[in-house]
PDB file of C-alpha atoms in Angstrom:
ATOM      1  CA  UNK A   1      54.467 -96.302 -13.313  1.00  0.00           C
ATOM      2  CA  UNK A   2      55.766 -99.138 -10.973  1.00  0.00           C
ATOM      3  CA  UNK A   3      55.637-102.393 -12.307  1.00  0.00           C
ATOM      4  CA  UNK A   4      54.119-105.687 -10.175  1.00  0.00           C
ATOM      5  CA  UNK A   5      56.809-106.198  -7.173  1.00  0.00           C
ATOM      6  CA  UNK A   6      57.836-109.437  -5.845  1.00  0.00           C
ATOM      7  CA  UNK A   7      59.755-110.225  -2.828  1.00  0.00           C
ATOM      8  CA  UNK A   8      61.700-112.201  -2.033  1.00  0.00           C
ATOM      9  CA  UNK A   9      63.474-112.812  -5.414  1.00  0.00           C
ATOM     10  CA  UNK A  10      65.268-116.132  -4.269  1.00  0.00           C
ATOM     11  CA  UNK A  11      64.491-117.966  -1.472  1.00  0.00           C
ATOM     12  CA  UNK A  12      65.962-121.314  -0.212  1.00  0.00           C
ATOM     13  CA  UNK A  13      64.439-123.699   2.594  1.00  0.00           C
ATOM     14  CA  UNK A  14      64.865-126.711   3.800  1.00  0.00           C
ATOM     15  CA  UNK A  15      61.491-129.409   3.463  1.00  0.00           C
ATOM     16  CA  UNK A  16      59.164-129.446   6.019  1.00  0.00           C
ATOM     17  CA  UNK A  17      59.555-125.487   6.418  1.00  0.00           C
ATOM     18  CA  UNK A  18      57.203-122.714   5.711  1.00  0.00           C
ATOM     19  CA  UNK A  19      57.790-119.956   3.367  1.00  0.00           C
ATOM     20  CA  UNK A  20      56.008-116.984   1.792  1.00  0.00           C
ATOM     21  CA  UNK A  21      56.010-114.863  -0.850  1.00  0.00           C
ATOM     22  CA  UNK A  22      54.674-111.171  -1.305  1.00  0.00           C
ATOM     23  CA  UNK A  23      53.310-109.446  -4.305  1.00  0.00           C
ATOM     24  CA  UNK A  24      52.448-105.780  -5.070  1.00  0.00           C
ATOM     25  CA  UNK A  25      50.251-105.214  -7.956  1.00  0.00           C
ATOM     26  CA  UNK A  26      50.394-102.309 -10.536  1.00  0.00           C
ATOM     27  CA  UNK A  27      48.480 -99.810  -9.066  1.00  0.00           C
ATOM     28  CA  UNK A  28      44.396 -99.806 -10.027  1.00  0.00           C
ATOM     29  CA  UNK A  29      44.418-103.385 -10.989  1.00  0.00           C
ATOM     30  CA  UNK A  30      41.559-105.333  -9.965  1.00  0.00           C
ATOM     31  CA  UNK A  31      43.077-108.956 -10.957  1.00  0.00           C
ATOM     32  CA  UNK A  32      46.066-110.513  -9.550  1.00  0.00           C
ATOM     33  CA  UNK A  33      47.213-113.753 -10.218  1.00  0.00           C
ATOM     34  CA  UNK A  34      49.694-116.201  -9.008  1.00  0.00           C
ATOM     35  CA  UNK A  35      51.119-118.611 -11.367  1.00  0.00           C
ATOM     36  CA  UNK A  36      53.809-121.590 -10.741  1.00  0.00           C
ATOM     37  CA  UNK A  37      56.824-122.040 -13.487  1.00  0.00           C
ATOM     38  CA  UNK A  38      58.775-125.590 -12.974  1.00  0.00           C
ATOM     39  CA  UNK A  39      61.709-125.813 -14.928  1.00  0.00           C
ATOM     40  CA  UNK A  40      61.828-125.842 -18.598  1.00  0.00           C
ATOM     41  CA  UNK A  41      57.953-125.370 -18.732  1.00  0.00           C
ATOM     42  CA  UNK A  42      55.565-122.369 -19.276  1.00  0.00           C
ATOM     43  CA  UNK A  43      53.956-120.833 -16.181  1.00  0.00           C
ATOM     44  CA  UNK A  44      50.621-122.481 -14.828  1.00  0.00           C
ATOM     45  CA  UNK A  45      48.104-120.353 -13.111  1.00  0.00           C
ATOM     46  CA  UNK A  46      47.644-121.550  -9.329  1.00  0.00           C
ATOM     47  CA  UNK A  47      45.126-118.918  -8.324  1.00  0.00           C
ATOM     48  CA  UNK A  48      43.173-115.933  -9.391  1.00  0.00           C
ATOM     49  CA  UNK A  49      41.600-112.952  -7.560  1.00  0.00           C
ATOM     50  CA  UNK A  50      39.274-110.443  -8.417  1.00  0.00           C
ATOM     51  CA  UNK A  51      39.874-107.512  -6.000  1.00  0.00           C
ATOM     52  CA  UNK A  52      39.912-109.571  -2.751  1.00  0.00           C
ATOM     53  CA  UNK A  53      38.010-112.473  -3.904  1.00  0.00           C
ATOM     54  CA  UNK A  54      39.395-115.718  -5.119  1.00  0.00           C
ATOM     55  CA  UNK A  55      37.518-116.739  -8.426  1.00  0.00           C
ATOM     56  CA  UNK A  56      39.688-119.131  -9.525  1.00  0.00           C
ATOM     57  CA  UNK A  57      41.625-121.554  -7.608  1.00  0.00           C
ATOM     58  CA  UNK A  58      41.415-124.954  -9.077  1.00  0.00           C
ATOM     59  CA  UNK A  59      45.064-125.415  -9.379  1.00  0.00           C
ATOM     60  CA  UNK A  60      46.191-124.620  -6.084  1.00  0.00           C
ATOM     61  CA  UNK A  61      46.887-127.560  -3.732  1.00  0.00           C
ATOM     62  CA  UNK A  62      44.898-126.599  -1.051  1.00  0.00           C
ATOM     63  CA  UNK A  63      46.662-129.111   1.355  1.00  0.00           C
ATOM     64  CA  UNK A  64      49.413-127.267   1.954  1.00  0.00           C
ATOM     65  CA  UNK A  65      49.091-123.957  -0.309  1.00  0.00           C
ATOM     66  CA  UNK A  66      47.190-121.060   0.682  1.00  0.00           C
ATOM     67  CA  UNK A  67      46.864-117.311  -0.535  1.00  0.00           C
ATOM     68  CA  UNK A  68      45.431-114.111   0.549  1.00  0.00           C
ATOM     69  CA  UNK A  69      44.830-110.845  -0.893  1.00  0.00           C
ATOM     70  CA  UNK A  70      43.975-108.469   2.283  1.00  0.00           C
ATOM     71  CA  UNK A  71      42.120-105.226   0.813  1.00  0.00           C
ATOM     72  CA  UNK A  72      42.277-106.165  -2.468  1.00  0.00           C
ATOM     73  CA  UNK A  73      45.800-104.935  -3.138  1.00  0.00           C
ATOM     74  CA  UNK A  74      48.869-107.000  -2.028  1.00  0.00           C
ATOM     75  CA  UNK A  75      48.776-110.712  -1.855  1.00  0.00           C
ATOM     76  CA  UNK A  76      50.594-113.172  -0.149  1.00  0.00           C
ATOM     77  CA  UNK A  77      51.236-117.147  -1.162  1.00  0.00           C
ATOM     78  CA  UNK A  78      52.397-119.711   1.567  1.00  0.00           C
ATOM     79  CA  UNK A  79      53.459-122.917   1.364  1.00  0.00           C
ATOM     80  CA  UNK A  80      53.222-125.320   4.614  1.00  0.00           C
ATOM     81  CA  UNK A  81      55.044-127.448   4.712  1.00  0.00           C
ATOM     82  CA  UNK A  82      57.291-127.324   1.542  1.00  0.00           C
ATOM     83  CA  UNK A  83      58.127-130.531  -0.298  1.00  0.00           C
ATOM     84  CA  UNK A  84      60.912-130.754  -2.664  1.00  0.00           C
ATOM     85  CA  UNK A  85      58.530-131.134  -5.494  1.00  0.00           C
ATOM     86  CA  UNK A  86      57.510-127.036  -4.858  1.00  0.00           C
ATOM     87  CA  UNK A  87      60.986-126.135  -6.380  1.00  0.00           C
ATOM     88  CA  UNK A  88      60.056-123.852  -8.726  1.00  0.00           C
ATOM     89  CA  UNK A  89      59.632-120.106  -9.835  1.00  0.00           C
ATOM     90  CA  UNK A  90      56.461-118.373  -8.226  1.00  0.00           C
ATOM     91  CA  UNK A  91      55.195-115.647 -10.628  1.00  0.00           C
ATOM     92  CA  UNK A  92      52.545-112.870  -9.853  1.00  0.00           C
ATOM     93  CA  UNK A  93      50.961-110.884 -12.480  1.00  0.00           C
ATOM     94  CA  UNK A  94      48.315-108.370 -12.590  1.00  0.00           C
ATOM     95  CA  UNK A  95      45.680-106.948 -15.118  1.00  0.00           C
ATOM     96  CA  UNK A  96      43.058-103.886 -15.222  1.00  0.00           C
ATOM     97  CA  UNK A  97      40.094-106.597 -15.642  1.00  0.00           C
ATOM     98  CA  UNK A  98      39.715-110.025 -16.398  1.00  0.00           C
ATOM     99  CA  UNK A  99      39.083-111.200 -20.095  1.00  0.00           C
ATOM    100  CA  UNK A 100      40.309-109.243 -22.359  1.00  0.00           C
ATOM    101  CA  UNK A 101      43.283-107.027 -20.283  1.00  0.00           C
ATOM    102  CA  UNK A 102      46.920-107.548 -20.463  1.00  0.00           C
ATOM    103  CA  UNK A 103      48.499-108.991 -17.807  1.00  0.00           C
ATOM    104  CA  UNK A 104      51.864-107.611 -16.783  1.00  0.00           C
ATOM    105  CA  UNK A 105      54.254-109.819 -14.665  1.00  0.00           C
ATOM    106  CA  UNK A 106      56.650-109.415 -12.007  1.00  0.00           C
ATOM    107  CA  UNK A 107      60.385-110.726 -11.664  1.00  0.00           C
ATOM    108  CA  UNK A 108      59.132-113.920 -10.040  1.00  0.00           C
ATOM    109  CA  UNK A 109      60.468-115.776  -6.781  1.00  0.00           C
ATOM    110  CA  UNK A 110      62.869-118.796  -7.194  1.00  0.00           C
ATOM    111  CA  UNK A 111      62.123-121.183  -4.665  1.00  0.00           C
ATOM    112  CA  UNK A 112      64.357-124.191  -3.787  1.00  0.00           C
ATOM    113  CA  UNK A 113      63.574-126.645  -1.380  1.00  0.00           C
ATOM    114  CA  UNK A 114      66.345-128.842  -0.129  1.00  0.00           C
TER     115      UNK A 114
ATOM    116  CA  UNK B   1      40.847-128.289 -22.883  1.00  0.00           C
ATOM    117  CA  UNK B   2      43.268-126.163 -24.551  1.00  0.00           C
ATOM    118  CA  UNK B   3      46.787-126.978 -25.119  1.00  0.00           C
ATOM    119  CA  UNK B   4      49.610-125.201 -26.630  1.00  0.00           C
ATOM    120  CA  UNK B   5      53.000-126.955 -28.009  1.00  0.00           C
ATOM    121  CA  UNK B   6      56.334-125.352 -29.009  1.00  0.00           C
ATOM    122  CA  UNK B   7      57.812-127.868 -30.814  1.00  0.00           C
ATOM    123  CA  UNK B   8      61.500-126.499 -30.883  1.00  0.00           C
ATOM    124  CA  UNK B   9      63.400-126.590 -27.468  1.00  0.00           C
ATOM    125  CA  UNK B  10      66.247-124.351 -28.695  1.00  0.00           C
ATOM    126  CA  UNK B  11      67.104-121.865 -31.399  1.00  0.00           C
ATOM    127  CA  UNK B  12      70.070-119.948 -32.864  1.00  0.00           C
ATOM    128  CA  UNK B  13      70.390-117.310 -34.760  1.00  0.00           C
ATOM    129  CA  UNK B  14      73.129-114.730 -35.816  1.00  0.00           C
ATOM    130  CA  UNK B  15      72.732-111.091 -35.256  1.00  0.00           C
ATOM    131  CA  UNK B  16      71.316-109.413 -37.904  1.00  0.00           C
ATOM    132  CA  UNK B  17      69.363-112.413 -39.074  1.00  0.00           C
ATOM    133  CA  UNK B  18      65.731-113.807 -39.191  1.00  0.00           C
ATOM    134  CA  UNK B  19      64.606-116.385 -36.697  1.00  0.00           C
ATOM    135  CA  UNK B  20      61.142-117.891 -36.666  1.00  0.00           C
ATOM    136  CA  UNK B  21      59.345-119.808 -33.683  1.00  0.00           C
ATOM    137  CA  UNK B  22      56.471-122.414 -34.256  1.00  0.00           C
ATOM    138  CA  UNK B  23      53.430-122.763 -31.893  1.00  0.00           C
ATOM    139  CA  UNK B  24      50.481-124.852 -32.541  1.00  0.00           C
ATOM    140  CA  UNK B  25      47.269-125.104 -30.221  1.00  0.00           C
ATOM    141  CA  UNK B  26      44.292-127.146 -30.140  1.00  0.00           C
ATOM    142  CA  UNK B  27      40.707-125.581 -29.219  1.00  0.00           C
ATOM    143  CA  UNK B  28      37.191-125.887 -30.271  1.00  0.00           C
ATOM    144  CA  UNK B  29      36.618-121.967 -29.705  1.00  0.00           C
ATOM    145  CA  UNK B  30      36.384-119.866 -32.341  1.00  0.00           C
ATOM    146  CA  UNK B  31      37.141-116.430 -30.452  1.00  0.00           C
ATOM    147  CA  UNK B  32      40.299-115.979 -28.448  1.00  0.00           C
ATOM    148  CA  UNK B  33      43.671-114.569 -28.304  1.00  0.00           C
ATOM    149  CA  UNK B  34      47.094-115.593 -28.729  1.00  0.00           C
ATOM    150  CA  UNK B  35      50.251-114.001 -27.412  1.00  0.00           C
ATOM    151  CA  UNK B  36      54.022-114.582 -27.413  1.00  0.00           C
ATOM    152  CA  UNK B  37      55.799-113.556 -24.357  1.00  0.00           C
ATOM    153  CA  UNK B  38      59.516-113.237 -23.803  1.00  0.00           C
ATOM    154  CA  UNK B  39      61.489-114.195 -20.600  1.00  0.00           C
ATOM    155  CA  UNK B  40      64.934-113.024 -20.318  1.00  0.00           C
ATOM    156  CA  UNK B  41      67.352-114.203 -17.602  1.00  0.00           C
ATOM    157  CA  UNK B  42      65.883-111.575 -15.319  1.00  0.00           C
ATOM    158  CA  UNK B  43      62.660-114.137 -15.336  1.00  0.00           C
ATOM    159  CA  UNK B  44      60.240-111.140 -15.753  1.00  0.00           C
ATOM    160  CA  UNK B  45      57.892-112.116 -18.338  1.00  0.00           C
ATOM    161  CA  UNK B  46      57.320-109.786 -21.399  1.00  0.00           C
ATOM    162  CA  UNK B  47      54.281-109.108 -23.537  1.00  0.00           C
ATOM    163  CA  UNK B  48      55.821-109.264 -27.280  1.00  0.00           C
ATOM    164  CA  UNK B  49      53.135-109.322 -29.184  1.00  0.00           C
ATOM    165  CA  UNK B  50      49.069-110.494 -29.420  1.00  0.00           C
ATOM    166  CA  UNK B  51      46.687-111.338 -32.137  1.00  0.00           C
ATOM    167  CA  UNK B  52      43.026-111.228 -31.782  1.00  0.00           C
ATOM    168  CA  UNK B  53      41.631-114.616 -33.341  1.00  0.00           C
ATOM    169  CA  UNK B  54      38.898-112.414 -35.428  1.00  0.00           C
ATOM    170  CA  UNK B  55      41.186-110.471 -36.991  1.00  0.00           C
ATOM    171  CA  UNK B  56      42.874-111.965 -40.294  1.00  0.00           C
ATOM    172  CA  UNK B  57      45.685-109.661 -40.526  1.00  0.00           C
ATOM    173  CA  UNK B  58      49.017-110.607 -39.005  1.00  0.00           C
ATOM    174  CA  UNK B  59      49.943-108.547 -35.960  1.00  0.00           C
ATOM    175  CA  UNK B  60      53.476-107.016 -36.046  1.00  0.00           C
ATOM    176  CA  UNK B  61      55.206-104.972 -33.414  1.00  0.00           C
ATOM    177  CA  UNK B  62      58.452-103.587 -34.747  1.00  0.00           C
ATOM    178  CA  UNK B  63      60.831-106.433 -35.877  1.00  0.00           C
ATOM    179  CA  UNK B  64      58.393-108.966 -34.563  1.00  0.00           C
ATOM    180  CA  UNK B  65      55.687-110.514 -36.945  1.00  0.00           C
ATOM    181  CA  UNK B  66      53.356-113.548 -36.599  1.00  0.00           C
ATOM    182  CA  UNK B  67      51.887-115.695 -39.138  1.00  0.00           C
ATOM    183  CA  UNK B  68      48.458-116.717 -37.863  1.00  0.00           C
ATOM    184  CA  UNK B  69      46.771-119.506 -39.639  1.00  0.00           C
ATOM    185  CA  UNK B  70      43.656-120.236 -37.593  1.00  0.00           C
ATOM    186  CA  UNK B  71      42.306-123.119 -39.721  1.00  0.00           C
ATOM    187  CA  UNK B  72      45.900-124.752 -39.221  1.00  0.00           C
ATOM    188  CA  UNK B  73      45.646-123.626 -35.487  1.00  0.00           C
ATOM    189  CA  UNK B  74      49.219-122.558 -36.124  1.00  0.00           C
ATOM    190  CA  UNK B  75      50.789-118.992 -34.425  1.00  0.00           C
ATOM    191  CA  UNK B  76      54.438-118.392 -35.247  1.00  0.00           C
ATOM    192  CA  UNK B  77      56.536-115.617 -34.463  1.00  0.00           C
ATOM    193  CA  UNK B  78      59.155-114.372 -36.671  1.00  0.00           C
ATOM    194  CA  UNK B  79      62.014-112.105 -35.249  1.00  0.00           C
ATOM    195  CA  UNK B  80      63.758-110.095 -37.776  1.00  0.00           C
ATOM    196  CA  UNK B  81      67.448-108.478 -37.595  1.00  0.00           C
ATOM    197  CA  UNK B  82      67.970-110.355 -34.444  1.00  0.00           C
ATOM    198  CA  UNK B  83      69.714-108.414 -31.649  1.00  0.00           C
ATOM    199  CA  UNK B  84      71.546-109.980 -28.967  1.00  0.00           C
ATOM    200  CA  UNK B  85      68.966-108.546 -26.558  1.00  0.00           C
ATOM    201  CA  UNK B  86      66.511-110.763 -27.974  1.00  0.00           C
ATOM    202  CA  UNK B  87      68.451-113.836 -26.353  1.00  0.00           C
ATOM    203  CA  UNK B  88      65.522-115.187 -23.903  1.00  0.00           C
ATOM    204  CA  UNK B  89      62.922-117.606 -23.547  1.00  0.00           C
ATOM    205  CA  UNK B  90      59.691-117.471 -25.872  1.00  0.00           C
ATOM    206  CA  UNK B  91      56.449-118.653 -24.673  1.00  0.00           C
ATOM    207  CA  UNK B  92      53.491-119.006 -26.966  1.00  0.00           C
ATOM    208  CA  UNK B  93      50.094-118.472 -24.817  1.00  0.00           C
ATOM    209  CA  UNK B  94      46.455-119.147 -25.476  1.00  0.00           C
ATOM    210  CA  UNK B  95      43.562-117.155 -23.979  1.00  0.00           C
ATOM    211  CA  UNK B  96      40.092-118.442 -24.722  1.00  0.00           C
ATOM    212  CA  UNK B  97      36.464-117.214 -23.481  1.00  0.00           C
ATOM    213  CA  UNK B  98      37.428-118.138 -19.678  1.00  0.00           C
ATOM    214  CA  UNK B  99      40.160-115.962 -19.865  1.00  0.00           C
ATOM    215  CA  UNK B 100      43.068-118.286 -18.785  1.00  0.00           C
ATOM    216  CA  UNK B 101      46.409-117.862 -20.161  1.00  0.00           C
ATOM    217  CA  UNK B 102      47.653-121.366 -21.058  1.00  0.00           C
ATOM    218  CA  UNK B 103      51.278-121.472 -21.837  1.00  0.00           C
ATOM    219  CA  UNK B 104      53.331-123.707 -23.897  1.00  0.00           C
ATOM    220  CA  UNK B 105      56.773-125.358 -22.759  1.00  0.00           C
ATOM    221  CA  UNK B 106      58.837-122.477 -24.343  1.00  0.00           C
ATOM    222  CA  UNK B 107      61.352-121.647 -27.051  1.00  0.00           C
ATOM    223  CA  UNK B 108      65.052-120.818 -26.259  1.00  0.00           C
ATOM    224  CA  UNK B 109      66.406-118.170 -28.424  1.00  0.00           C
ATOM    225  CA  UNK B 110      70.086-117.601 -28.554  1.00  0.00           C
ATOM    226  CA  UNK B 111      71.447-114.693 -30.574  1.00  0.00           C
ATOM    227  CA  UNK B 112      75.248-114.902 -31.324  1.00  0.00           C
ATOM    228  CA  UNK B 113      77.305-112.297 -32.301  1.00  0.00           C
TER     229      UNK B 113
END
């Protein structure tokens, strides 16, 4: 069974530029998560999708971050414009359901904003 | 709000030895889950072990075991017979009734030959 796929693995951009990350969850997983992991810290949830609906986006900085999950499968997380403080690893995870199901993580995208 | 605290930034252990990682958490909930995740340099978070709070028996997965003390809100991970492949960041995580995972800051484990 294929795991969670993310691309790109690395991205270097200058501040004020836009950037997008892509995630393909495990087939059949209805719940998809985007986390941000700052250096030396644990991941923090940005947004959770149940199928195509964003049901928890309270930690997403909505002035510059946006996300979508068209057709309830793949998802894209966008930052526009990027700031220096956005440098982090962005992890995508998926699970069958929400409350009691194990979350499977992708390898993440390491973003560096110069 | 729940908080998860890992007070050991780094632990070093020799191959075949045992190392114990500490984790404490704060919650007012009675039913919840606790997890230990491993994150090697490849960055992929891998579930090591999980514990349901309603179960008194400590979870065990091969060389990994936990010491769950519900009253003390403590959840330590013991790695026995350490192997070089165990070198990684280890994160303790809490999931309560809302289902949201809350992670600690992590402990870097270095296994030396």
